[in-house]
Amino acid sequence: MMAFISVNQVSFAYNGKSVLDQVSVAIPKGEILWVLGPNGSGKTTLLKLILGFYRPDAGTVLVNGCPVLNLPSRILARDIAYVPQVHHMAFSFRMLDVVMMGRIPHKPFFFRYSKEDEHLAESAMARLGIVHLKNRPYTAVSGGERQLCLIARALTQGARTFVMDEPVSGLDYGNQIRLLTIIQSLAQEGYTFIQTTHFPDHALWMDGQVLMLKNGKVVREGSAENAITRTSLSDLYHLDMDVTQTRSGIRVCVPDALTSQIKKKSRTDTSNDQTKEGRNRQSGFVLIKSKKGDKGKWGRDMSM
């Protein structure tokens, strides 16, 4: 499959300090790419190079075979939408107004929003479950709701490729799962997603491709199933952890330290139960169960 976005041997430095070193990745249309790595590994910088915000010191970034730096911003915005990690707005625009700003790349210099623009914006908000907030000021809602608003704006923009910097940041667990479900649904419709994340579990749940960055270099690349392993995660985060499979077949990442604590607690609970049972028996109590599988309760043995 031909790559829609190609990053070829790209290097970049801030004030002489190397941030990315000969990074390459090819992203076809309809793909989900998860960019994993510790803080300071160059994840956000890679996104900004893909968007043409920065000029690489070496290498090239191509969109549909054309250097991204040669594409006018308005034209690029019709194909690629950006959802930043943190966004501050000085004026109290309505949530609906912020979402409708996604239509700007399709407008002339002087314009008014149409009924169709408003319909597209409300549909996007409804899909993300925030249409009830359309008349609320953007500055008066929670950080998670602002994040959903920006994603709705990206949908309204009409672009088929989303570049998202930690999209679940600030979202509660319920909204995280809802957003992941929406991303997966859109990917099945042919949308392309390039997103950074600190949750390798999300990549395992949704599959797709994984790019692991460490100290500005690519240390692992491939499908989520093959790239996310005990060895790769331990090397990436300097933390011993395992990738285990639940009874339902879902794979999850579990730190060894947490596993040890759970096992230790289980042994302690078992030991306490055995001690309690011995004391009860010495006092003439027996464990009475009302039905099979019941944990039972302690009562005096009336047969004694």
PDB file of C-alpha atoms in Angstrom:
ATOM      1  CA  MET A   1       0.000   0.000   0.000  1.00  0.00           C
ATOM      2  CA  MET A   2       1.367   3.418  -0.989  1.00  0.00           C
ATOM      3  CA  ALA A   3       2.214   5.729   1.914  1.00  0.00           C
ATOM      4  CA  PHE A   4       0.052   8.827   2.271  1.00  0.00           C
ATOM      5  CA  ILE A   5       2.595  10.430   4.621  1.00  0.00           C
ATOM      6  CA  SER A   6       6.313   9.601   4.423  1.00  0.00           C
ATOM      7  CA  VAL A   7       8.903  10.707   6.951  1.00  0.00           C
ATOM      8  CA  ASN A   8      12.332  10.039   5.448  1.00  0.00           C
ATOM      9  CA  GLN A   9      15.514  10.141   7.550  1.00  0.00           C
ATOM     10  CA  VAL A  10      14.350  13.259   9.397  1.00  0.00           C
ATOM     11  CA  SER A  11      16.577  14.942  11.984  1.00  0.00           C
ATOM     12  CA  PHE A  12      15.782  18.018  14.049  1.00  0.00           C
ATOM     13  CA  ALA A  13      17.431  19.984  16.853  1.00  0.00           C
ATOM     14  CA  TYR A  14      16.398  22.768  19.232  1.00  0.00           C
ATOM     15  CA  ASN A  15      19.201  25.291  19.776  1.00  0.00           C
ATOM     16  CA  GLY A  16      21.791  22.735  18.760  1.00  0.00           C
ATOM     17  CA  LYS A  17      20.354  19.952  20.954  1.00  0.00           C
ATOM     18  CA  SER A  18      19.281  16.923  18.909  1.00  0.00           C
ATOM     19  CA  VAL A  19      15.626  15.967  19.374  1.00  0.00           C
ATOM     20  CA  LEU A  20      15.097  13.594  16.429  1.00  0.00           C
ATOM     21  CA  ASP A  21      17.829  11.618  14.712  1.00  0.00           C
ATOM     22  CA  GLN A  22      17.195  10.042  11.292  1.00  0.00           C
ATOM     23  CA  VAL A  23      13.574   9.091  11.949  1.00  0.00           C
ATOM     24  CA  SER A  24      11.663   7.358   9.173  1.00  0.00           C
ATOM     25  CA  VAL A  25       8.088   6.103   9.035  1.00  0.00           C
ATOM     26  CA  ALA A  26       5.552   5.472   6.280  1.00  0.00           C
ATOM     27  CA  ILE A  27       1.838   5.947   6.993  1.00  0.00           C
ATOM     28  CA  PRO A  28      -0.750   4.693   4.477  1.00  0.00           C
ATOM     29  CA  LYS A  29      -4.309   5.993   4.354  1.00  0.00           C
ATOM     30  CA  GLY A  30      -6.723   4.377   6.797  1.00  0.00           C
ATOM     31  CA  GLU A  31      -3.944   3.449   9.232  1.00  0.00           C
ATOM     32  CA  ILE A  32      -3.692   4.125  12.963  1.00  0.00           C
ATOM     33  CA  LEU A  33      -0.137   4.979  14.006  1.00  0.00           C
ATOM     34  CA  TRP A  34       0.622   5.069  17.729  1.00  0.00           C
ATOM     35  CA  VAL A  35       3.779   6.980  18.689  1.00  0.00           C
ATOM     36  CA  LEU A  36       5.080   5.741  22.037  1.00  0.00           C
ATOM     37  CA  GLY A  37       7.985   6.972  24.112  1.00  0.00           C
ATOM     38  CA  PRO A  38       8.964   8.555  27.418  1.00  0.00           C
ATOM     39  CA  ASN A  39       8.739  12.306  27.979  1.00  0.00           C
ATOM     40  CA  GLY A  40      11.285  14.211  25.911  1.00  0.00           C
ATOM     41  CA  SER A  41      11.699  11.467  23.321  1.00  0.00           C
ATOM     42  CA  GLY A  42      10.608  13.694  20.410  1.00  0.00           C
ATOM     43  CA  LYS A  43       6.992  12.549  19.933  1.00  0.00           C
ATOM     44  CA  THR A  44       5.380  16.003  19.714  1.00  0.00           C
ATOM     45  CA  THR A  45       8.243  17.330  17.596  1.00  0.00           C
ATOM     46  CA  LEU A  46       7.635  14.530  15.085  1.00  0.00           C
ATOM     47  CA  LEU A  47       3.958  15.520  14.828  1.00  0.00           C
ATOM     48  CA  LYS A  48       4.867  19.163  14.207  1.00  0.00           C
ATOM     49  CA  LEU A  49       7.322  18.181  11.479  1.00  0.00           C
ATOM     50  CA  ILE A  50       4.588  16.100   9.806  1.00  0.00           C
ATOM     51  CA  LEU A  51       2.289  19.140   9.945  1.00  0.00           C
ATOM     52  CA  GLY A  52       4.917  21.418   8.429  1.00  0.00           C
ATOM     53  CA  PHE A  53       5.200  23.591  11.549  1.00  0.00           C
ATOM     54  CA  TYR A  54       8.957  22.971  11.674  1.00  0.00           C
ATOM     55  CA  ARG A  55      11.555  22.612   8.941  1.00  0.00           C
ATOM     56  CA  PRO A  56      13.725  19.501   9.447  1.00  0.00           C
ATOM     57  CA  ASP A  57      17.496  19.933   9.669  1.00  0.00           C
ATOM     58  CA  ALA A  58      17.838  16.882   7.451  1.00  0.00           C
ATOM     59  CA  GLY A  59      15.488  14.553   5.606  1.00  0.00           C
ATOM     60  CA  THR A  60      12.038  15.155   4.130  1.00  0.00           C
ATOM     61  CA  VAL A  61       8.349  14.874   5.031  1.00  0.00           C
ATOM     62  CA  LEU A  62       6.052  14.084   2.115  1.00  0.00           C
ATOM     63  CA  VAL A  63       2.253  14.243   1.953  1.00  0.00           C
ATOM     64  CA  ASN A  64       0.876  12.461  -1.112  1.00  0.00           C
ATOM     65  CA  GLY A  65       4.379  12.603  -2.575  1.00  0.00           C
ATOM     66  CA  CYS A  66       4.686  16.387  -2.155  1.00  0.00           C
ATOM     67  CA  PRO A  67       7.025  18.042   0.391  1.00  0.00           C
ATOM     68  CA  VAL A  68       4.795  19.250   3.217  1.00  0.00           C
ATOM     69  CA  LEU A  69       6.657  22.572   3.347  1.00  0.00           C
ATOM     70  CA  ASN A  70       5.561  23.288  -0.238  1.00  0.00           C
ATOM     71  CA  LEU A  71       1.847  22.897   0.541  1.00  0.00           C
ATOM     72  CA  PRO A  72      -0.163  26.046   1.397  1.00  0.00           C
ATOM     73  CA  SER A  73      -1.622  25.841   4.907  1.00  0.00           C
ATOM     74  CA  ARG A  74      -5.195  26.131   3.650  1.00  0.00           C
ATOM     75  CA  ILE A  75      -4.719  23.218   1.227  1.00  0.00           C
ATOM     76  CA  LEU A  76      -2.967  21.060   3.831  1.00  0.00           C
ATOM     77  CA  ALA A  77      -5.739  21.750   6.360  1.00  0.00           C
ATOM     78  CA  ARG A  78      -8.311  20.237   4.012  1.00  0.00           C
ATOM     79  CA  ASP A  79      -6.443  16.923   4.242  1.00  0.00           C
ATOM     80  CA  ILE A  80      -4.947  16.962   7.741  1.00  0.00           C
ATOM     81  CA  ALA A  81      -6.464  18.164  11.022  1.00  0.00           C
ATOM     82  CA  TYR A  82      -4.413  18.809  14.163  1.00  0.00           C
ATOM     83  CA  VAL A  83      -5.660  18.203  17.711  1.00  0.00           C
ATOM     84  CA  PRO A  84      -3.134  19.635  20.192  1.00  0.00           C
ATOM     85  CA  GLN A  85      -2.563  18.328  23.699  1.00  0.00           C
ATOM     86  CA  VAL A  86      -3.212  21.674  25.393  1.00  0.00           C
ATOM     87  CA  HIS A  87      -5.205  24.573  23.971  1.00  0.00           C
ATOM     88  CA  HIS A  88      -5.933  27.953  25.535  1.00  0.00           C
ATOM     89  CA  MET A  89      -8.379  30.470  24.127  1.00  0.00           C
ATOM     90  CA  ALA A  90      -8.482  34.087  25.258  1.00  0.00           C
ATOM     91  CA  PHE A  91     -12.085  34.819  24.271  1.00  0.00           C
ATOM     92  CA  SER A  92     -15.249  33.128  25.503  1.00  0.00           C
ATOM     93  CA  PHE A  93     -16.429  31.703  22.197  1.00  0.00           C
ATOM     94  CA  ARG A  94     -19.321  29.278  22.360  1.00  0.00           C
ATOM     95  CA  MET A  95     -18.359  25.648  22.021  1.00  0.00           C
ATOM     96  CA  LEU A  96     -20.327  25.554  18.748  1.00  0.00           C
ATOM     97  CA  ASP A  97     -18.360  28.525  17.402  1.00  0.00           C
ATOM     98  CA  VAL A  98     -15.046  26.776  18.161  1.00  0.00           C
ATOM     99  CA  VAL A  99     -16.199  23.635  16.349  1.00  0.00           C
ATOM    100  CA  MET A 100     -17.382  25.650  13.333  1.00  0.00           C
ATOM    101  CA  MET A 101     -13.877  27.137  13.015  1.00  0.00           C
ATOM    102  CA  GLY A 102     -13.028  23.824  11.399  1.00  0.00           C
ATOM    103  CA  ARG A 103     -14.822  25.104   8.273  1.00  0.00           C
ATOM    104  CA  ILE A 104     -12.384  28.025   7.785  1.00  0.00           C
ATOM    105  CA  PRO A 105     -10.063  26.158   5.328  1.00  0.00           C
ATOM    106  CA  HIS A 106     -13.057  25.835   3.006  1.00  0.00           C
ATOM    107  CA  LYS A 107     -13.982  29.548   3.100  1.00  0.00           C
ATOM    108  CA  PRO A 108     -12.819  32.711   1.287  1.00  0.00           C
ATOM    109  CA  PHE A 109     -11.199  35.562   3.218  1.00  0.00           C
ATOM    110  CA  PHE A 110     -14.554  37.239   3.946  1.00  0.00           C
ATOM    111  CA  PHE A 111     -17.350  34.805   4.782  1.00  0.00           C
ATOM    112  CA  ARG A 112     -20.260  33.915   7.010  1.00  0.00           C
ATOM    113  CA  TYR A 113     -20.962  30.452   8.358  1.00  0.00           C
ATOM    114  CA  SER A 114     -23.842  28.739   6.589  1.00  0.00           C
ATOM    115  CA  LYS A 115     -26.609  26.525   7.961  1.00  0.00           C
ATOM    116  CA  GLU A 116     -24.703  23.571   6.495  1.00  0.00           C
ATOM    117  CA  ASP A 117     -21.605  24.564   8.501  1.00  0.00           C
ATOM    118  CA  GLU A 118     -23.688  24.685  11.671  1.00  0.00           C
ATOM    119  CA  HIS A 119     -25.255  21.323  10.871  1.00  0.00           C
ATOM    120  CA  LEU A 120     -21.819  19.722  10.311  1.00  0.00           C
ATOM    121  CA  ALA A 121     -20.573  21.164  13.607  1.00  0.00           C
ATOM    122  CA  GLU A 122     -23.586  19.984  15.606  1.00  0.00           C
ATOM    123  CA  SER A 123     -23.362  16.517  14.035  1.00  0.00           C
ATOM    124  CA  ALA A 124     -19.717  16.232  15.058  1.00  0.00           C
ATOM    125  CA  MET A 125     -20.530  17.369  18.595  1.00  0.00           C
ATOM    126  CA  ALA A 126     -23.384  14.873  18.809  1.00  0.00           C
ATOM    127  CA  ARG A 127     -21.074  12.078  17.702  1.00  0.00           C
ATOM    128  CA  LEU A 128     -18.743  12.937  20.594  1.00  0.00           C
ATOM    129  CA  GLY A 129     -21.563  13.388  23.099  1.00  0.00           C
ATOM    130  CA  ILE A 130     -21.071  17.124  23.721  1.00  0.00           C
ATOM    131  CA  VAL A 131     -23.866  18.709  21.646  1.00  0.00           C
ATOM    132  CA  HIS A 132     -25.619  19.699  24.892  1.00  0.00           C
ATOM    133  CA  LEU A 133     -22.656  22.024  25.535  1.00  0.00           C
ATOM    134  CA  LYS A 134     -22.906  23.890  22.230  1.00  0.00           C
ATOM    135  CA  ASN A 135     -23.955  27.206  23.802  1.00  0.00           C
ATOM    136  CA  ARG A 136     -21.559  26.997  26.760  1.00  0.00           C
ATOM    137  CA  PRO A 137     -18.454  29.234  26.693  1.00  0.00           C
ATOM    138  CA  TYR A 138     -15.331  27.281  25.695  1.00  0.00           C
ATOM    139  CA  THR A 139     -13.501  28.811  28.654  1.00  0.00           C
ATOM    140  CA  ALA A 140     -16.155  27.598  31.122  1.00  0.00           C
ATOM    141  CA  VAL A 141     -16.024  23.841  30.470  1.00  0.00           C
ATOM    142  CA  SER A 142     -13.625  21.209  31.776  1.00  0.00           C
ATOM    143  CA  GLY A 143     -10.311  20.366  30.135  1.00  0.00           C
ATOM    144  CA  GLY A 144     -11.686  17.035  28.948  1.00  0.00           C
ATOM    145  CA  GLU A 145     -14.704  18.724  27.355  1.00  0.00           C
ATOM    146  CA  ARG A 146     -12.409  21.184  25.591  1.00  0.00           C
ATOM    147  CA  GLN A 147     -10.434  18.250  24.208  1.00  0.00           C
ATOM    148  CA  LEU A 148     -13.619  16.694  22.826  1.00  0.00           C
ATOM    149  CA  CYS A 149     -14.529  20.083  21.358  1.00  0.00           C
ATOM    150  CA  LEU A 150     -11.217  20.230  19.457  1.00  0.00           C
ATOM    151  CA  ILE A 151     -11.755  16.722  18.118  1.00  0.00           C
ATOM    152  CA  ALA A 152     -15.252  17.744  16.978  1.00  0.00           C
ATOM    153  CA  ARG A 153     -13.657  20.742  15.237  1.00  0.00           C
ATOM    154  CA  ALA A 154     -11.261  18.384  13.436  1.00  0.00           C
ATOM    155  CA  LEU A 155     -14.212  16.273  12.265  1.00  0.00           C
ATOM    156  CA  THR A 156     -16.012  19.391  11.049  1.00  0.00           C
ATOM    157  CA  GLN A 157     -12.885  20.412   9.149  1.00  0.00           C
ATOM    158  CA  GLY A 158     -13.573  17.566   6.754  1.00  0.00           C
ATOM    159  CA  ALA A 159      -9.991  16.281   6.790  1.00  0.00           C
ATOM    160  CA  ARG A 160      -9.461  12.526   6.511  1.00  0.00           C
ATOM    161  CA  THR A 161      -6.220  12.485   8.521  1.00  0.00           C
ATOM    162  CA  PHE A 162      -6.016  13.406  12.199  1.00  0.00           C
ATOM    163  CA  VAL A 163      -2.745  14.260  13.920  1.00  0.00           C
ATOM    164  CA  MET A 164      -3.434  14.059  17.646  1.00  0.00           C
ATOM    165  CA  ASP A 165      -1.078  14.819  20.525  1.00  0.00           C
ATOM    166  CA  GLU A 166      -2.142  12.624  23.474  1.00  0.00           C
ATOM    167  CA  PRO A 167      -5.868  12.831  22.598  1.00  0.00           C
ATOM    168  CA  VAL A 168      -7.079  11.149  25.813  1.00  0.00           C
ATOM    169  CA  SER A 169      -5.154  13.570  28.029  1.00  0.00           C
ATOM    170  CA  GLY A 170      -7.560  15.121  30.535  1.00  0.00           C
ATOM    171  CA  LEU A 171     -10.445  12.786  29.668  1.00  0.00           C
ATOM    172  CA  ASP A 172     -12.116  10.686  32.348  1.00  0.00           C
ATOM    173  CA  TYR A 173     -12.068   6.928  31.829  1.00  0.00           C
ATOM    174  CA  GLY A 174     -15.531   6.803  30.267  1.00  0.00           C
ATOM    175  CA  ASN A 175     -14.710   9.477  27.705  1.00  0.00           C
ATOM    176  CA  GLN A 176     -11.356   7.822  26.981  1.00  0.00           C
ATOM    177  CA  ILE A 177     -13.126   4.614  25.963  1.00  0.00           C
ATOM    178  CA  ARG A 178     -15.776   6.526  23.980  1.00  0.00           C
ATOM    179  CA  LEU A 179     -13.069   8.427  22.095  1.00  0.00           C
ATOM    180  CA  LEU A 180     -11.089   5.263  21.346  1.00  0.00           C
ATOM    181  CA  THR A 181     -14.271   3.655  20.030  1.00  0.00           C
ATOM    182  CA  ILE A 182     -14.885   6.665  17.765  1.00  0.00           C
ATOM    183  CA  ILE A 183     -11.289   6.590  16.488  1.00  0.00           C
ATOM    184  CA  GLN A 184     -11.576   2.905  15.686  1.00  0.00           C
ATOM    185  CA  SER A 185     -14.907   3.462  13.916  1.00  0.00           C
ATOM    186  CA  LEU A 186     -13.487   6.319  11.829  1.00  0.00           C
ATOM    187  CA  ALA A 187     -10.395   4.280  10.949  1.00  0.00           C
ATOM    188  CA  GLN A 188     -12.698   1.554   9.616  1.00  0.00           C
ATOM    189  CA  GLU A 189     -14.292   4.248   7.435  1.00  0.00           C
ATOM    190  CA  GLY A 190     -10.880   5.079   5.954  1.00  0.00           C
ATOM    191  CA  TYR A 191      -9.703   7.892   8.229  1.00  0.00           C
ATOM    192  CA  THR A 192      -5.998   8.031   9.112  1.00  0.00           C
ATOM    193  CA  PHE A 193      -4.788   8.664  12.675  1.00  0.00           C
ATOM    194  CA  ILE A 194      -1.318   9.620  13.871  1.00  0.00           C
ATOM    195  CA  GLN A 195      -1.304  10.003  17.635  1.00  0.00           C
ATOM    196  CA  THR A 196       1.091  10.100  20.530  1.00  0.00           C
ATOM    197  CA  THR A 197       0.128   8.282  23.703  1.00  0.00           C
ATOM    198  CA  HIS A 198       1.441   7.225  27.104  1.00  0.00           C
ATOM    199  CA  PHE A 199      -0.949   4.244  27.138  1.00  0.00           C
ATOM    200  CA  PRO A 200       0.467   1.234  25.238  1.00  0.00           C
ATOM    201  CA  ASP A 201      -2.680  -0.657  26.331  1.00  0.00           C
ATOM    202  CA  HIS A 202      -4.753   1.524  23.984  1.00  0.00           C
ATOM    203  CA  ALA A 203      -2.590   0.509  21.034  1.00  0.00           C
ATOM    204  CA  LEU A 204      -2.990  -3.162  21.992  1.00  0.00           C
ATOM    205  CA  TRP A 205      -6.770  -2.821  22.254  1.00  0.00           C
ATOM    206  CA  MET A 206      -7.163  -1.093  18.888  1.00  0.00           C
ATOM    207  CA  ASP A 207      -4.236  -2.595  16.993  1.00  0.00           C
ATOM    208  CA  GLY A 208      -2.683  -0.499  14.235  1.00  0.00           C
ATOM    209  CA  GLN A 209       1.020   0.314  13.847  1.00  0.00           C
ATOM    210  CA  VAL A 210       3.422   1.395  16.564  1.00  0.00           C
ATOM    211  CA  LEU A 211       6.486   3.639  16.412  1.00  0.00           C
ATOM    212  CA  MET A 212       8.638   3.685  19.560  1.00  0.00           C
ATOM    213  CA  LEU A 213      10.933   6.671  20.117  1.00  0.00           C
ATOM    214  CA  LYS A 214      13.707   6.900  22.669  1.00  0.00           C
ATOM    215  CA  ASN A 215      16.216   9.757  22.813  1.00  0.00           C
ATOM    216  CA  GLY A 216      15.017  10.884  19.400  1.00  0.00           C
ATOM    217  CA  LYS A 217      15.681   7.551  17.683  1.00  0.00           C
ATOM    218  CA  VAL A 218      13.325   4.835  16.451  1.00  0.00           C
ATOM    219  CA  VAL A 219      13.904   1.797  18.661  1.00  0.00           C
ATOM    220  CA  ARG A 220      10.977  -0.362  17.545  1.00  0.00           C
ATOM    221  CA  GLU A 221       8.421  -0.299  14.743  1.00  0.00           C
ATOM    222  CA  GLY A 222       5.695  -2.667  13.618  1.00  0.00           C
ATOM    223  CA  SER A 223       2.201  -3.876  14.394  1.00  0.00           C
ATOM    224  CA  ALA A 224       0.983  -3.293  17.953  1.00  0.00           C
ATOM    225  CA  GLU A 225       0.792  -7.045  18.509  1.00  0.00           C
ATOM    226  CA  ASN A 226       4.428  -7.586  17.532  1.00  0.00           C
ATOM    227  CA  ALA A 227       6.008  -4.330  18.733  1.00  0.00           C
ATOM    228  CA  ILE A 228       4.529  -4.108  22.230  1.00  0.00           C
ATOM    229  CA  THR A 229       6.288  -6.790  24.235  1.00  0.00           C
ATOM    230  CA  ARG A 230       7.782  -7.216  27.685  1.00  0.00           C
ATOM    231  CA  THR A 231      11.261  -6.536  26.302  1.00  0.00           C
ATOM    232  CA  SER A 232      10.355  -3.459  24.228  1.00  0.00           C
ATOM    233  CA  LEU A 233       8.332  -1.790  26.996  1.00  0.00           C
ATOM    234  CA  SER A 234      10.968  -2.479  29.650  1.00  0.00           C
ATOM    235  CA  ASP A 235      13.681  -1.001  27.410  1.00  0.00           C
ATOM    236  CA  LEU A 236      11.516   1.991  26.444  1.00  0.00           C
ATOM    237  CA  TYR A 237      10.397   3.042  29.928  1.00  0.00           C
ATOM    238  CA  HIS A 238      13.165   1.541  32.113  1.00  0.00           C
ATOM    239  CA  LEU A 239      10.468  -0.319  34.006  1.00  0.00           C
ATOM    240  CA  ASP A 240       9.987  -4.066  34.270  1.00  0.00           C
ATOM    241  CA  MET A 241       6.535  -4.929  32.962  1.00  0.00           C
ATOM    242  CA  ASP A 242       4.758  -7.742  31.204  1.00  0.00           C
ATOM    243  CA  VAL A 243       2.108  -7.998  28.499  1.00  0.00           C
ATOM    244  CA  THR A 244      -0.521 -10.490  29.575  1.00  0.00           C
ATOM    245  CA  GLN A 245      -3.744 -11.733  28.051  1.00  0.00           C
ATOM    246  CA  THR A 246      -7.057 -11.699  29.903  1.00  0.00           C
ATOM    247  CA  ARG A 247      -9.612 -14.502  29.720  1.00  0.00           C
ATOM    248  CA  SER A 248     -11.517 -12.517  27.093  1.00  0.00           C
ATOM    249  CA  GLY A 249      -8.403 -12.353  24.906  1.00  0.00           C
ATOM    250  CA  ILE A 250      -7.583  -8.673  25.517  1.00  0.00           C
ATOM    251  CA  ARG A 251      -3.891  -7.950  26.083  1.00  0.00           C
ATOM    252  CA  VAL A 252      -2.883  -5.537  28.848  1.00  0.00           C
ATOM    253  CA  CYS A 253       0.381  -4.152  30.216  1.00  0.00           C
ATOM    254  CA  VAL A 254       1.084  -4.922  33.881  1.00  0.00           C
ATOM    255  CA  PRO A 255       4.161  -3.601  35.768  1.00  0.00           C
ATOM    256  CA  ASP A 256       6.065  -6.311  37.630  1.00  0.00           C
ATOM    257  CA  ALA A 257       6.026  -4.188  40.796  1.00  0.00           C
ATOM    258  CA  LEU A 258       2.213  -4.156  40.780  1.00  0.00           C
ATOM    259  CA  THR A 259       2.055  -7.904  40.159  1.00  0.00           C
ATOM    260  CA  SER A 260       4.385  -8.504  43.120  1.00  0.00           C
ATOM    261  CA  GLN A 261       2.234  -6.345  45.398  1.00  0.00           C
ATOM    262  CA  ILE A 262      -0.942  -8.199  44.364  1.00  0.00           C
ATOM    263  CA  LYS A 263       0.695 -11.586  44.992  1.00  0.00           C
ATOM    264  CA  LYS A 264       2.015 -10.398  48.345  1.00  0.00           C
ATOM    265  CA  LYS A 265      -1.436  -9.156  49.384  1.00  0.00           C
ATOM    266  CA  SER A 266      -3.003 -12.442  48.259  1.00  0.00           C
ATOM    267  CA  ARG A 267      -0.550 -14.439  50.376  1.00  0.00           C
ATOM    268  CA  THR A 268      -1.209 -12.161  53.361  1.00  0.00           C
ATOM    269  CA  ASP A 269      -4.993 -12.510  52.989  1.00  0.00           C
ATOM    270  CA  THR A 270      -4.698 -16.306  52.749  1.00  0.00           C
ATOM    271  CA  SER A 271      -2.499 -16.421  55.827  1.00  0.00           C
ATOM    272  CA  ASN A 272      -4.927 -14.222  57.788  1.00  0.00           C
ATOM    273  CA  ASP A 273      -7.871 -16.419  56.752  1.00  0.00           C
ATOM    274  CA  GLN A 274      -6.049 -19.537  57.913  1.00  0.00           C
ATOM    275  CA  THR A 275      -5.183 -17.907  61.245  1.00  0.00           C
ATOM    276  CA  LYS A 276      -8.783 -16.792  61.750  1.00  0.00           C
ATOM    277  CA  GLU A 277     -10.070 -20.281  60.879  1.00  0.00           C
ATOM    278  CA  GLY A 278      -7.747 -21.880  63.440  1.00  0.00           C
ATOM    279  CA  ARG A 279      -8.850 -19.507  66.193  1.00  0.00           C
ATOM    280  CA  ASN A 280     -12.539 -20.063  65.413  1.00  0.00           C
ATOM    281  CA  ARG A 281     -12.167 -23.824  65.512  1.00  0.00           C
ATOM    282  CA  GLN A 282     -10.398 -23.630  68.862  1.00  0.00           C
ATOM    283  CA  SER A 283     -13.372 -21.613  70.193  1.00  0.00           C
ATOM    284  CA  GLY A 284     -15.915 -24.242  69.075  1.00  0.00           C
ATOM    285  CA  PHE A 285     -17.066 -22.459  65.886  1.00  0.00           C
ATOM    286  CA  VAL A 286     -17.541 -24.077  62.479  1.00  0.00           C
ATOM    287  CA  LEU A 287     -17.922 -22.646  58.961  1.00  0.00           C
ATOM    288  CA  ILE A 288     -21.607 -22.896  57.924  1.00  0.00           C
ATOM    289  CA  LYS A 289     -22.509 -22.725  54.221  1.00  0.00           C
ATOM    290  CA  SER A 290     -26.129 -22.260  53.153  1.00  0.00           C
ATOM    291  CA  LYS A 291     -25.520 -23.371  49.550  1.00  0.00           C
ATOM    292  CA  LYS A 292     -22.791 -24.653  47.269  1.00  0.00           C
ATOM    293  CA  GLY A 293     -20.262 -21.961  46.372  1.00  0.00           C
ATOM    294  CA  ASP A 294     -21.263 -19.790  49.341  1.00  0.00           C
ATOM    295  CA  LYS A 295     -18.324 -18.363  51.308  1.00  0.00           C
ATOM    296  CA  GLY A 296     -20.225 -19.219  54.474  1.00  0.00           C
ATOM    297  CA  LYS A 297     -20.102 -17.683  57.922  1.00  0.00           C
ATOM    298  CA  TRP A 298     -18.812 -18.825  61.272  1.00  0.00           C
ATOM    299  CA  GLY A 299     -21.289 -20.137  63.857  1.00  0.00           C
ATOM    300  CA  ARG A 300     -21.213 -22.270  66.993  1.00  0.00           C
ATOM    301  CA  ASP A 301     -21.242 -26.022  66.467  1.00  0.00           C
ATOM    302  CA  MET A 302     -24.517 -27.085  68.149  1.00  0.00           C
ATOM    303  CA  SER A 303     -23.590 -30.763  67.888  1.00  0.00           C
ATOM    304  CA  MET A 304     -20.829 -30.409  70.466  1.00  0.00           C
TER     305      MET A 304
END
